Every structure is written in C-alpha cells, then in structure tokens.
Amino acid sequence: MRILVTGKNGQVGQSIQNIVNKTSKTYLKNHEFIFVGRDELDLSNAASIQAYFKKNKFDVAINCAAYTNVEQAEVDENDASLINHMAVKEIATIAKKKNMKLIHISTDFVFDGNKSQPYIETDTTSPINVYGKTKLAGEYSAISIMKYNAIIFRSSWIYSEFGNNFVNTIIKNATLKGHLDIISDQFGTPTYANDLAQTIINILAEDKFNMPEMPSEIYHYSNEGECTWFDFAKEIVDILQIDCNLSRITSDDYPQLAKRPNYSVLSKKKISDEFDLNINYWNDSLKRCLKNLKLSNKFL
C-alpha cells in the first residue's frame, strides 16, 4: 500500500514516522509511507489539496494534521475551520472518488464534559469551544461523505517527545521555577502519541481494515485510567524528581478564552473489543515517554 501521512511535524505524525523508520516488521516494509507537512500540502487551500491528489496516488490517507491551538481558535475560527473541517471534507471527497481509505484524528473536545463516566462513541456531541466545533464538523463531513472506508480516532490530552505539549511545558517550568499552579477540576486521560501511532499502524494490517468496503466507524482511543491536569503534572515531577511545589487551582482561577470540558474521559471498550487491544495505563506510558526523552537528551 501507498500511505500518505499528513501533519508530519505534529506529535502523531512524527510518532508514526519514528515507528516506521525503526521497524523491522515485514508488513510495514512492504508499504510506502509518504509524510507531508504544510510545505508539501497546504490544507488551508482546497485547490492545493485537489492538485496534490491529482498528481499523487495513495491507497490510504492518515490525516494527523490539525489546527490545535485551542485558545487561538476562539479568535481565529476561519483558519481553524479551514484545517479542521474544510480540509477534511475535501480529503474525504477525494478519498471516496479515488476509492482510498481515510484515517482521521479527532478529539475528546467534541463533548461538553457534563458526564461523570467515560464517553462512548454514540454519546451526544456538544462542543463548548471553537476548536471542538471545527473538529466535530470535520468528523461529520468525513462520515457523511464516506459511508465506507473511513475511521475516525477521537483521542485526548496527546503528548510525546516531539514539539510543544503539556509534558514538555511542565518539565521546563518545573525545572525553572520552584512553584506551579495546576488545574485540578478537569478530568481526562493523557495519551502518549506513540501508543496512538502504533495502534493506527497495527490497524493497517487488520483484515477488517482491508475489506473492500469497510463500514466507516468512530473509535475512542487514549491510554487507560483518568486523572486531572494536577495529577498529570505531579506524576511528571515525581518521576523526574524535580524540586518543584505544585498547588491545586480551579478552572475559575485560570481564566481562558476557550472553555474546557470538566470531564472528557473516553471509553476504549469498542476499539479494545473489535481489535483485541491491550491499552497501556496513562502513567505507565508517561514513564516510557520520559525515559525516551532522557535517552534523546531532549531535557533542558
């Protein structure tokens, strides 16, 4: 198969590329992966998307590209919509026409956070910020256009060794400062991008995915367990033994333009059952990520 991966500079895109480059598995070596970023494929421009797919043929497109700045999206809704909605709509239209399969990454922010137990795929969506609204619009476009051959992965609190994310921010600030205030009333589940990337790669080899007309599906994927941002930060500081005092604060103590769901834990039962997955707990995966950061000398 010839497989396109968009968002090559993002956390999931880089994680997929890292796995592909290091693997010795035969089924991956038999595939050709093409990784592209904004320079190769401008997803904010429909004409650019059309021209790119006219020149290049693929069997699968894995769309890891997204407008992920939740705060900036509140004042830049048009740009967020271009990437998170209109580009997905364009790619889905092309994929259907060319009989190409699509894997698209979405978010827990499609939910309002008013539940107190993990969200399942069929729960009512009701995003409370622009980012969530644009991502939900992208989901809707993909599924409505592609009744077959599309998979949407909703994930949450993604972090990795790459780029700017919560883990790297906490390490930097905790190292430089003696005290941090961390929100303790928002519950979710961290997702190690490497685990999500590996799951996507594994699914490429599944018989179900390779059916000629695979019914389109939405799956939830994060690591197992749940925590608050405070719990997440404390685990990072404790594992690395950083001398930093953490204090609990509420969302009201840290006003932001974009509202965040108070509870956005995702149930992984559907994907676990259908693909027989063993999903790592969030703190176990965090330890692996921090170990990889140490090995790569990416600490301050």
Short mmCIF file of C-alpha atoms in Angstrom, two decimals, residues 5 10 13 18 34 61 66 81 88 107 113 134 138-141 151-152 168 184 190 192 194 220 259 271 275 284 298:
data_model
loop_
_atom_site.label_atom_id
_atom_site.label_comp_id
_atom_site.label_asym_id
_atom_site.label_seq_id
_atom_site.Cartn_x
_atom_site.Cartn_y
_atom_site.Cartn_z
CA VAL A 5 0.53 10.81 6.43
CA GLY A 10 2.91 17.16 14.61
CA GLY A 13 2.73 12.34 12.56
CA ASN A 18 9.54 7.30 14.14
CA ILE A 34 4.84 9.45 2.41
CA ALA A 61 -4.54 8.75 3.86
CA ALA A 66 -4.98 19.83 12.68
CA SER A 81 -12.31 25.69 10.27
CA VAL A 88 -11.19 17.01 5.98
CA THR A 107 -10.68 14.94 19.81
CA GLY A 113 -17.89 17.40 29.68
CA THR A 134 -14.48 22.66 13.99
CA GLY A 138 -14.66 17.59 10.20
CA GLU A 139 -15.89 14.32 11.68
CA TYR A 140 -19.38 14.88 10.32
CA SER A 141 -18.09 15.67 6.84
CA ILE A 151 -12.01 5.58 10.50
CA ILE A 152 -12.07 8.44 12.97
CA ASN A 168 7.45 19.35 27.90
CA SER A 184 -7.35 20.16 39.38
CA PRO A 190 -3.35 11.58 28.77
CA TYR A 192 1.09 9.02 24.57
CA ASN A 194 3.50 6.76 20.29
CA HIS A 220 -12.20 6.33 21.01
CA LYS A 259 -13.97 26.72 27.79
CA ILE A 271 -11.80 -0.42 19.93
CA PHE A 275 -9.28 -5.15 17.56
CA ASP A 284 2.96 3.60 32.51
CA LYS A 298 15.67 16.46 24.99
#
